[in-house]
Short mmCIF file of C-alpha atoms and ligand atoms in Angstrom, two decimals:
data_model
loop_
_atom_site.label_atom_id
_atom_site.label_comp_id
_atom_site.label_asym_id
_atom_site.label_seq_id
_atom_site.Cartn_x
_atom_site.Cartn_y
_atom_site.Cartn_z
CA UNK A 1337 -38.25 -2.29 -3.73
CA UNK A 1338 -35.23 -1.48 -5.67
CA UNK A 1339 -33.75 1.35 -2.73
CA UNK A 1340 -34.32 -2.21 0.26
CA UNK A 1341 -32.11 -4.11 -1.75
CA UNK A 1342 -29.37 -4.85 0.44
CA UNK A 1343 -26.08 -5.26 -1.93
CA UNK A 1344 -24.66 -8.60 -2.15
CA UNK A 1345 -22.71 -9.65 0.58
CA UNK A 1346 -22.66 -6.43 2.30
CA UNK A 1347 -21.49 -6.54 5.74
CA UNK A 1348 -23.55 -7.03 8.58
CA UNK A 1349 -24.91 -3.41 9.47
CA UNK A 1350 -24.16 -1.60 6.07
CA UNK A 1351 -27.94 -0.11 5.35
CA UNK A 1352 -28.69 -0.31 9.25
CA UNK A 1353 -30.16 -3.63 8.74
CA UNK A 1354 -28.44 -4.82 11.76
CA UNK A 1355 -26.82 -2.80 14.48
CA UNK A 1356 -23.69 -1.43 14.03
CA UNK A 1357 -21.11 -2.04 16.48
CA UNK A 1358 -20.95 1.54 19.04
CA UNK A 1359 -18.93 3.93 18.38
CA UNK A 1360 -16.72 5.13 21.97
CA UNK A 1361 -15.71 8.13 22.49
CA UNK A 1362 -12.27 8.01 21.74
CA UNK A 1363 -12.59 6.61 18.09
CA UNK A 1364 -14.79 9.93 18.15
CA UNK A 1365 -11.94 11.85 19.35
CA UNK A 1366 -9.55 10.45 16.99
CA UNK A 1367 -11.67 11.29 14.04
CA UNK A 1368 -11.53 14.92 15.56
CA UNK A 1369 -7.99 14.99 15.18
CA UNK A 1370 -7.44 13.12 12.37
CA UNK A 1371 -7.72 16.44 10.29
CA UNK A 1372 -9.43 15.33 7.17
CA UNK A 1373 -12.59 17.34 6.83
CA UNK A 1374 -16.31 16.16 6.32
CA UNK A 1375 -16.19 15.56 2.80
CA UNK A 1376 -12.63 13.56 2.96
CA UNK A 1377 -13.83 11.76 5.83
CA UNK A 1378 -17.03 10.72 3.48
CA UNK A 1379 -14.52 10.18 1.16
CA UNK A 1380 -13.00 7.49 2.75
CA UNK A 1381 -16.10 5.60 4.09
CA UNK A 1382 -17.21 5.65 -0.17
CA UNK A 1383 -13.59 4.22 -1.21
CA UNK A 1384 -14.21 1.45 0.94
CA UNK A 1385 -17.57 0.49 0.15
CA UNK A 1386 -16.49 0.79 -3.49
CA UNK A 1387 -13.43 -1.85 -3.16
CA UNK A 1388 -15.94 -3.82 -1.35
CA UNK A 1389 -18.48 -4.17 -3.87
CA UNK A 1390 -15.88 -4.40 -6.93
CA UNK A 1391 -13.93 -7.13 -4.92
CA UNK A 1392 -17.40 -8.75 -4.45
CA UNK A 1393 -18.22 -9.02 -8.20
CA UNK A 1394 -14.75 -10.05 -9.01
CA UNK A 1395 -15.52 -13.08 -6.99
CA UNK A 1396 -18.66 -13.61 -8.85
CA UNK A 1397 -17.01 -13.38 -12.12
CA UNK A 1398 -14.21 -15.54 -11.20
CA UNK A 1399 -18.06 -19.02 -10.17
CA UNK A 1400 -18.99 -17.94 -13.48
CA UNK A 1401 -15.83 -19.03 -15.33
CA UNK A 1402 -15.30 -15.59 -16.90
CA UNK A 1403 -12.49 -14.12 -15.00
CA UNK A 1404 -9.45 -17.13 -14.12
CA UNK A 1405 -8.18 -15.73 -11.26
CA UNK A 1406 -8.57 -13.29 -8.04
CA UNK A 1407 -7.16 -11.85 -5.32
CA UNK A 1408 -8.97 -10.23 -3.18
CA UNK A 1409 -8.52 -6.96 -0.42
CA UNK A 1410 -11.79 -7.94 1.46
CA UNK A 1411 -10.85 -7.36 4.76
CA UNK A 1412 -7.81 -4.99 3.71
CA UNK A 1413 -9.70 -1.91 2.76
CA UNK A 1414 -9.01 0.40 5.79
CA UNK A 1415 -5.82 -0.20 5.58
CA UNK A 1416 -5.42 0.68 1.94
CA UNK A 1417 -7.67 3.57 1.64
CA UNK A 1418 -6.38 5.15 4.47
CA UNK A 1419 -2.46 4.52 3.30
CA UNK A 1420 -3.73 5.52 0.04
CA UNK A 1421 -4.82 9.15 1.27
CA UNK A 1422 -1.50 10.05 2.54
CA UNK A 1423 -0.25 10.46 -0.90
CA UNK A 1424 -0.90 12.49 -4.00
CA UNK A 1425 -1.68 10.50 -6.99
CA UNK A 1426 0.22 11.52 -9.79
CA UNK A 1427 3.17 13.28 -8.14
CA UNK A 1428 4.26 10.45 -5.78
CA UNK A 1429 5.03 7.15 -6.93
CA UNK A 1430 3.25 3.72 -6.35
CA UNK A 1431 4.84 0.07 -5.73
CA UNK A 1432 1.26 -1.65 -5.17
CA UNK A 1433 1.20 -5.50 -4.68
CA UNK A 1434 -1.41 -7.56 -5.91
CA UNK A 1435 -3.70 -7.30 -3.36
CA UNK A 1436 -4.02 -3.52 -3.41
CA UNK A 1437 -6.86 -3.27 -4.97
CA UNK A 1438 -8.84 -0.80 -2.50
CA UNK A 1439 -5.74 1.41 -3.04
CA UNK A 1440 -5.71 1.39 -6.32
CA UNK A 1441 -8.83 2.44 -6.53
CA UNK A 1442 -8.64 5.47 -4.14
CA UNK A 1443 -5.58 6.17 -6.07
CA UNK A 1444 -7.70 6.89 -9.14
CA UNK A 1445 -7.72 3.36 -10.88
CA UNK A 1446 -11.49 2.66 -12.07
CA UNK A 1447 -13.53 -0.19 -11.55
CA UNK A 1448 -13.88 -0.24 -15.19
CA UNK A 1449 -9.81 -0.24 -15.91
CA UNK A 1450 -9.37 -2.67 -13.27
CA UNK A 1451 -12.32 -5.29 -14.37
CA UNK A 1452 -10.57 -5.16 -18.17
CA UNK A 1453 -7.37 -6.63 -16.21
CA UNK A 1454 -9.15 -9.26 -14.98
CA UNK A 1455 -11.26 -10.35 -17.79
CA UNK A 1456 -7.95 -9.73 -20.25
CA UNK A 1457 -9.96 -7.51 -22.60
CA UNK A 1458 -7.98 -5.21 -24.89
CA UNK A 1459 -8.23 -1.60 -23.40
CA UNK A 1460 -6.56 -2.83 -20.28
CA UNK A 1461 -4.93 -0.07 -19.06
CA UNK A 1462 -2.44 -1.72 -17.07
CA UNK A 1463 -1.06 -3.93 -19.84
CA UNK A 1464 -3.24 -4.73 -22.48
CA UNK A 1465 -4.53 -7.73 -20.86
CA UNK A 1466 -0.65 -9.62 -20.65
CA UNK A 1467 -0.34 -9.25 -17.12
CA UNK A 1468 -2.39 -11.57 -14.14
CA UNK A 1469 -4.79 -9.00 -12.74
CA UNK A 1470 -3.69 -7.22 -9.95
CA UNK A 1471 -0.37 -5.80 -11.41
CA UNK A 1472 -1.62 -2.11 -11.59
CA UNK A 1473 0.05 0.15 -13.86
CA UNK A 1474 -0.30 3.41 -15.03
CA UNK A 1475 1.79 6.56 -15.78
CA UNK A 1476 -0.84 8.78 -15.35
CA UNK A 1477 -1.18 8.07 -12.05
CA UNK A 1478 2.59 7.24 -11.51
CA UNK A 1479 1.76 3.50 -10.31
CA UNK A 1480 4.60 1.48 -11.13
CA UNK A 1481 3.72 -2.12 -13.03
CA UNK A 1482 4.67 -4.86 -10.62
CA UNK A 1483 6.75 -8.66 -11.60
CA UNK A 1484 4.87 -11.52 -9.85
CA UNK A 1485 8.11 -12.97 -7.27
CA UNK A 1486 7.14 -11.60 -4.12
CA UNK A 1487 9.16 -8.57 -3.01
CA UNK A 1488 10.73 -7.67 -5.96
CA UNK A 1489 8.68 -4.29 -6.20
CA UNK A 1490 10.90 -3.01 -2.67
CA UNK A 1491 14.23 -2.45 -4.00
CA UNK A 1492 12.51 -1.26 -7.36
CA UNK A 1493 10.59 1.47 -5.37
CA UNK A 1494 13.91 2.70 -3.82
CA UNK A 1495 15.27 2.46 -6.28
CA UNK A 1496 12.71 5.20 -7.59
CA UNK A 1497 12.97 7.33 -4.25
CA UNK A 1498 16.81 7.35 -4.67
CA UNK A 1499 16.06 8.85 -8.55
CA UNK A 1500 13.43 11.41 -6.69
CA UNK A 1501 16.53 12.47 -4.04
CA UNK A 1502 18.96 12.61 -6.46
CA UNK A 1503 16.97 14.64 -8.68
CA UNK A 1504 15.98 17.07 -5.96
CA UNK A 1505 12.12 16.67 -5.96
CA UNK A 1506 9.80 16.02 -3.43
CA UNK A 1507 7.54 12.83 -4.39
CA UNK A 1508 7.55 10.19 -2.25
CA UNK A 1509 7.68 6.35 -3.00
CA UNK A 1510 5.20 4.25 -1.47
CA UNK A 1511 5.44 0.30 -1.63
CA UNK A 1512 3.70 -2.32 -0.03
CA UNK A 1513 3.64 -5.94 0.58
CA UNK A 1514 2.44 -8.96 2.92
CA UNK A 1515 3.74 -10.04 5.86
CA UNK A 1516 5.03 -13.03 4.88
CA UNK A 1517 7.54 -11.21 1.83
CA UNK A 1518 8.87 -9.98 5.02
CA UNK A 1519 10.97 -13.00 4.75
CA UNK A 1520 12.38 -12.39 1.32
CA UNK A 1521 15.92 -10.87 0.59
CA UNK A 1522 14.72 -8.10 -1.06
CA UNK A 1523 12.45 -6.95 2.06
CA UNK A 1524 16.10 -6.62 3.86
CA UNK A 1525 18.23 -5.24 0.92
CA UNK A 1526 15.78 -2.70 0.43
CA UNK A 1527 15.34 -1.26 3.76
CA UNK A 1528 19.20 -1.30 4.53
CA UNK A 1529 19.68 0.65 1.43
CA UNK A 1530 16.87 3.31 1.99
CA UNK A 1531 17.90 3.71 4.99
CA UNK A 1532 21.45 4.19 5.19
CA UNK A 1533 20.44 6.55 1.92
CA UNK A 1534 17.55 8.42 4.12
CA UNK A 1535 15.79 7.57 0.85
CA UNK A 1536 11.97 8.81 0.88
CA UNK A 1537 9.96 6.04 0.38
CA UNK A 1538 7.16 4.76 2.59
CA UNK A 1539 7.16 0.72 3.37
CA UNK A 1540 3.83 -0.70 4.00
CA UNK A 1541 3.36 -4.05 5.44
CA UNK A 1542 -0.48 -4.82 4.72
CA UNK A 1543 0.16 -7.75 7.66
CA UNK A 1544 -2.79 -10.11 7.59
CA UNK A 1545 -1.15 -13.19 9.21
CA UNK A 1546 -0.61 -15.51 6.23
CA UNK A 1547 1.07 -15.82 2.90
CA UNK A 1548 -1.14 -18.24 1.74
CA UNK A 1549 -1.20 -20.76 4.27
CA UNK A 1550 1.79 -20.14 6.43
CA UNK A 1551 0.89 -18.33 9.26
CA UNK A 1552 2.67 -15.74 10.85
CA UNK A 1553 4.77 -17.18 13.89
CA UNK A 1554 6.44 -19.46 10.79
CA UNK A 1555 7.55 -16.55 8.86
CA UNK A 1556 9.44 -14.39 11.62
CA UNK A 1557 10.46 -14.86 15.04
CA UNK A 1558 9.46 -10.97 16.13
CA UNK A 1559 5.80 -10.49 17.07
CA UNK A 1560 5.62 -7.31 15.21
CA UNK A 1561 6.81 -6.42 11.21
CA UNK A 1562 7.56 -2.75 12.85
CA UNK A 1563 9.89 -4.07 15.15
CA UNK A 1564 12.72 -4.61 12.32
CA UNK A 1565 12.44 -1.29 11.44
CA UNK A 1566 15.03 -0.41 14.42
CA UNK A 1567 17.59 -3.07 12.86
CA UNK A 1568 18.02 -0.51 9.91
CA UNK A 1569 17.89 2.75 11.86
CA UNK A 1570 14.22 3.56 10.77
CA UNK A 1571 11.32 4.47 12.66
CA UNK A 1572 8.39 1.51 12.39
CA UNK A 1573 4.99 2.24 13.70
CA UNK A 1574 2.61 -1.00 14.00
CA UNK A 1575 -1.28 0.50 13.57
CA UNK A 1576 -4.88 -1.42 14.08
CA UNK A 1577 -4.57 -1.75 10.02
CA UNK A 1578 -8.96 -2.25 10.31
CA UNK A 1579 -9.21 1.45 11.41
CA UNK A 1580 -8.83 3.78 8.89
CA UNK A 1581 -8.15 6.80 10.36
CA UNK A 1582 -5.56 4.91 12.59
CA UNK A 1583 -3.33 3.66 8.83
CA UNK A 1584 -3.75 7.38 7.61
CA UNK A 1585 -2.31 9.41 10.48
CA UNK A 1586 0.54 6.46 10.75
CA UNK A 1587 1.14 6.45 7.08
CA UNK A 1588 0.44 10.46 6.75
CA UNK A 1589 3.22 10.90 9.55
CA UNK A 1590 5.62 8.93 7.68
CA UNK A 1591 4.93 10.45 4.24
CA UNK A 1592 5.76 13.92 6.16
CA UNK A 1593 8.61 13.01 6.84
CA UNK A 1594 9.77 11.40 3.87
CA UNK A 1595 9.21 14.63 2.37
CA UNK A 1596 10.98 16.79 4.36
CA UNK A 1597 14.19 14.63 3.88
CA UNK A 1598 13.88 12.32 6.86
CA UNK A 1599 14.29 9.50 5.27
CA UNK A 1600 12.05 6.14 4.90
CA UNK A 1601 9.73 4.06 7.63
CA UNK A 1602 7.97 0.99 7.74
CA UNK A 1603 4.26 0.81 8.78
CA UNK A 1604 2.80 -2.73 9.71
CA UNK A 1605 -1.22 -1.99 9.13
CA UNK A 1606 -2.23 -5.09 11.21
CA UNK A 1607 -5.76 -7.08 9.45
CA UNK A 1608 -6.64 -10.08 8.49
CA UNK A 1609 -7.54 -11.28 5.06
CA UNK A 1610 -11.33 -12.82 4.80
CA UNK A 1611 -11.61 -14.71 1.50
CA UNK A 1612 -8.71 -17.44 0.88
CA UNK A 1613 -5.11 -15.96 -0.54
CA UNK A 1614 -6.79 -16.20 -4.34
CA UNK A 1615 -9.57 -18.27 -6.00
CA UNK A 1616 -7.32 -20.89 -6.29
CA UNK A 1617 -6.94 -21.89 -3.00
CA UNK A 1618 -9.37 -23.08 0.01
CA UNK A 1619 -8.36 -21.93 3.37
CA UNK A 1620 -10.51 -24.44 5.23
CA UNK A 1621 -7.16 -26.66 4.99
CA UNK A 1622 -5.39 -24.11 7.20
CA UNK A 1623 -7.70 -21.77 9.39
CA UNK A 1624 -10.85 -22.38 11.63
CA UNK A 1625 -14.21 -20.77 10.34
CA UNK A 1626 -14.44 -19.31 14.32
CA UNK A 1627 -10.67 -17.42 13.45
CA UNK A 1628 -12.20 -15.98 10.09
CA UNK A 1629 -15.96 -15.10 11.53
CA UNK A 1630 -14.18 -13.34 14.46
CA UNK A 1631 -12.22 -11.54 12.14
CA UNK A 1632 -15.04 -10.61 9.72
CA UNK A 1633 -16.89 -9.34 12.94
CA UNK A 1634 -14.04 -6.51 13.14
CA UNK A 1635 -14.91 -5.80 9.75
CA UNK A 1636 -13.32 -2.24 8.79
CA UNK A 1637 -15.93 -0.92 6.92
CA UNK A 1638 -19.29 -1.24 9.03
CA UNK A 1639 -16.83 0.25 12.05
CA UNK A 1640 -16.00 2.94 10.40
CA UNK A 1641 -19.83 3.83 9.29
CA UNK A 1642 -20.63 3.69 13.01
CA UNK A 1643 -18.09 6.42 13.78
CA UNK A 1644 -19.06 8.32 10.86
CA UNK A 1645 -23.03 7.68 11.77
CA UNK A 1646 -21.65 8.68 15.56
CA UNK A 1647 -19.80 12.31 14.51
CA UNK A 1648 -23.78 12.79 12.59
CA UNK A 1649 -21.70 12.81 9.53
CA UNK A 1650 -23.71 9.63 7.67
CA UNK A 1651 -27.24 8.51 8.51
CA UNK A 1652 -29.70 5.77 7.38
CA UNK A 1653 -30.46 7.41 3.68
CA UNK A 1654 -26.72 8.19 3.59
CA UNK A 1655 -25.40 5.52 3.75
CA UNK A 1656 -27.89 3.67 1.91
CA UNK A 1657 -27.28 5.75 -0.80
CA UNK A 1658 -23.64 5.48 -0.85
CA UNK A 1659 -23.73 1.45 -0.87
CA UNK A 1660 -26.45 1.87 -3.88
CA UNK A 1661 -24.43 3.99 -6.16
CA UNK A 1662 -21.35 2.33 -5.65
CA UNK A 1663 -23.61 -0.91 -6.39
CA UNK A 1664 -24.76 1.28 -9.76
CA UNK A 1665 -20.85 2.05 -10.65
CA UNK A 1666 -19.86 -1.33 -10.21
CA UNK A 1667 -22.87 -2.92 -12.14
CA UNK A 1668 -22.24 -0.36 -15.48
CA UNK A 1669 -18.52 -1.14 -14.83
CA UNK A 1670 -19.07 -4.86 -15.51
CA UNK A 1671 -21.61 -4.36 -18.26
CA UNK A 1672 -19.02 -2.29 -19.99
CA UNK A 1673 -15.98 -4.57 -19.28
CA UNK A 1674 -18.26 -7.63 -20.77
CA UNK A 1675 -18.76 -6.11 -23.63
CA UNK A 1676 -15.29 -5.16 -24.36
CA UNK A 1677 -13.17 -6.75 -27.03
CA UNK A 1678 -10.73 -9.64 -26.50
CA UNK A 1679 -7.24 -8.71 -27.60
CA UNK A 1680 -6.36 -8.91 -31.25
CA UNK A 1681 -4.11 -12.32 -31.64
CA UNK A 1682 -1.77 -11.07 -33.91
CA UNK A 1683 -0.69 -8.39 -31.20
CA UNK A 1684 0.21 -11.28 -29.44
CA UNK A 1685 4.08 -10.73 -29.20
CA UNK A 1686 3.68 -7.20 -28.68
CA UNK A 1687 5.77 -5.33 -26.39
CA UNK A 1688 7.48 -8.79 -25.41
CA UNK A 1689 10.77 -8.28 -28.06
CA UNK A 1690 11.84 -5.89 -29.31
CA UNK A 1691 10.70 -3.47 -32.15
CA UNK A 1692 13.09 -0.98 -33.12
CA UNK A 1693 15.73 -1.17 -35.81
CA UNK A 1694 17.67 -3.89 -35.29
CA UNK A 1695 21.04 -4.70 -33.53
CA UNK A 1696 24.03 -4.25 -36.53
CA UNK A 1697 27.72 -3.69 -36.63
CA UNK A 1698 26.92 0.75 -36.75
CA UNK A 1699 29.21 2.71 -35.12
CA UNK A 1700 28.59 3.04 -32.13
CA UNK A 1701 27.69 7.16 -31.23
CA UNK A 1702 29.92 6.78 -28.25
CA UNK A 1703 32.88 6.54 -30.23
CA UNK A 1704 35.51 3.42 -31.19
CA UNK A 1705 34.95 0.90 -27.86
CA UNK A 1706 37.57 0.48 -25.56
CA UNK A 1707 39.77 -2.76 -25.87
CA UNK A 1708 41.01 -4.24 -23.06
CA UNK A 1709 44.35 -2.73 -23.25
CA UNK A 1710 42.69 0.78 -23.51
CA UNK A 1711 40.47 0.31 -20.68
CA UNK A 1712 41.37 0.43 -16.86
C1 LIG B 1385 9.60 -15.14 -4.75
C2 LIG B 1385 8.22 -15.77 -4.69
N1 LIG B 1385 8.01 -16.85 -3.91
C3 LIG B 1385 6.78 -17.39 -3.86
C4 LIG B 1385 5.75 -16.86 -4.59
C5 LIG B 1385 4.35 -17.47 -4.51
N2 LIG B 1385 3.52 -16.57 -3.69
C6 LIG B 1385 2.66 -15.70 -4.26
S1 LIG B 1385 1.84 -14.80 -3.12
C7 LIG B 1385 2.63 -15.57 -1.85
C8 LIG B 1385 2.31 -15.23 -0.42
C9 LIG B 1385 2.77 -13.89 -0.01
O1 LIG B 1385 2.27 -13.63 1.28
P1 LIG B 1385 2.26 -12.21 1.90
O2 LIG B 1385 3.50 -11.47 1.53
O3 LIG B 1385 1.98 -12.34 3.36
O4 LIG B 1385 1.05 -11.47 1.19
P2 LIG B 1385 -0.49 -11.79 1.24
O5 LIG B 1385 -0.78 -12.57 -0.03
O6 LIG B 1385 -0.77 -12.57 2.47
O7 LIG B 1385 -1.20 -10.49 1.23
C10 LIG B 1385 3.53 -16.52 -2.32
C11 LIG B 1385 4.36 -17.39 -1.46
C12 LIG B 1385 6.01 -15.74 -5.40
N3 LIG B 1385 5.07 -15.15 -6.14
N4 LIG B 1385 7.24 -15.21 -5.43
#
């Protein structure tokens, strides 16, 4: 029967077809307080399953041979659905990394846009299919197109909150990364400056204990991301990054503030990643099975269904239904994507040089230049 179908690779106890881990009493308390109402807290749970299920077929695509490469935010999508609901799409800014993929789409993205970035097809939103996948772009939603060097996105989102400060407005950068671009230059240049700048701009360290295969005590000699905050005279909260509501009262605090002039922070949302880094790589060579089934068994999304099933906000049908028509959305989404056309070849070079007039000896409208001896 088409309604028992239980969606491909859904975690244990999405559909109630295995119990799902209890509920205490003071997740249930936290959800009280968390101050998102029914239908935002419903909200949530359906972003996640979504990112699930699209992250799923991406994987699926990528056996096939039709998409070349993925990365994937299995594991990630608590903490990027809940960062991703501290801001408003559209008015704040977005410095996503590659692996955002669950934020992207509770920022707005569709699975539709996103799966024409990873098969290349024309209408890709993000940048007409020259791009990788995972280097979300769009104006409408003010996301920011990423380069591929790891950490170069921080000093360009500052840069961006310093442009929002100067300008007197009230949008609010966020930019995220991995734990282990922690260790890059720009991680530290771009702290130091928001900080000493009180620029608003939220940092968020999705830290699930690799870059690739380098685990975390080789990348920094602090237990905690957060803890470096001090170091630049910002305040650094370190959250359970598998518990939603957890990320989006830490990250909701900090956008707050940011807003109100009180400068940056840097959130660690603490998780675990459970495919390998990409397609391309096989993390038997570097992590035990028992590390990655333990993590899997904290799994953000069926923990989050048993609070929600707790508070009597999501039953049996519910939630069956909600894993069903996010199957449905992602399904059409692919069908469409398929069937989309490859880029034209001769648009090949397009947008790579330039295409105005060209460069010639005018006069330039700023006057005769300076010569040396004219200038200071
Ligand atoms: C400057 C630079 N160095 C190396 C790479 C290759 N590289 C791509 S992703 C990655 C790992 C980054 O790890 P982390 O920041 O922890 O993010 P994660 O992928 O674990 O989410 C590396 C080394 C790169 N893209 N840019």
């Amino acid at each position: 029967m088409a309604d028992e179908r239980k969606p491909a690779g859904a975690p244990a106890g999405s559909g109630g077809r295995a119990p799902l881990p209890a509920a205490g009493r003071e997740e249930l308390e936290a959800l009280g307080r968390s101050g998102l109402g029914n239908d935002q807290l419903l909200g949530l749970h359906r972003q996640m399953v979504r990112a699930r299920l699209l992250d799923q077929r991406m994987w699926q695509l990528n056996r096939q041979g039709l998409a070349p490469f993925v990365i994937s935010a299995q594991g990630h999508e608590a903490a990027q659905v809940g960062a991703g609901a501290a801001f408003v799409p559209g008015h704040d800014f977005f410095y996503p990394y590659y692996r955002d993929y669950a934020l992207a789409l509770a920022i707005g993205f569709t699975p539709y846009e996103i799966l024409l970035g990873l098969l290349a097809r024309a209408g890709d939103p993000a940048s007409g299919a020259r791009q990788m996948p995972g280097h979300f772009n769009s104006r409408r939603l003010h996301v920011v197109s990423q380069s591929s060097p790891v950490g170069t996105q921080i000093p360009q989102a500052v840069g961006t909150a310093l442009a929002s400060k100067l300008r007197g407005e009230d949008a609010v950068t966020y930019v995220s990364f991995g734990d282990g671009t922690t260790a890059e230059g720009d991680f530290h240049e771009g702290l130091n400056f928001a900080a000493i700048h009180r620029l608003p701009v939220v940092f968020f360290c999705e830290n699930n204990q690799y870059a690739i295969s380098e685990p975390l005590e080789k990348e920094m000699a602090v237990p905690r991301v957060a803890d470096r905050a001090a170091a630049y005279g910002m305040p650094g909260a370190s959250v359970d990054g598998n518990d939603v509501l957890a990320v989006y009262r830490a990250v909701r605090e900090a956008v707050e503030r940011a807003r109100a002039g009180g400068g940056p922070t840097l959130v660690e949302a603490v998780t675990y990643r459970t495919t390998p880094h990409s397609s391309d790589d096989d993390d038997r060579t570097y992590r035990t099975r028992e590390e990655v089934e333990a993590w899997k068994a904290r799994d953000p999304i069926p923990r989050f269904e048993a609070l929600l099933r707790a508070a009597g906000l999501l039953d049996e049908a519910g939630l069956r239904r909600v894993w069903q028509e996010a199957q449905a959305e992602v399904d059409a989404a692919t069908d469409q994507a398929l069937a989309a056309p490859e880029p034209d070849p001769g648009e090949l070079t397009r947008h790579l040089f330039y295409e105005g007039k060209p460069f010639g000896p005018e006069p330039s409208p700023y006057g005769p230049r300076l010569g040396r001896a004219g200038g200071a």
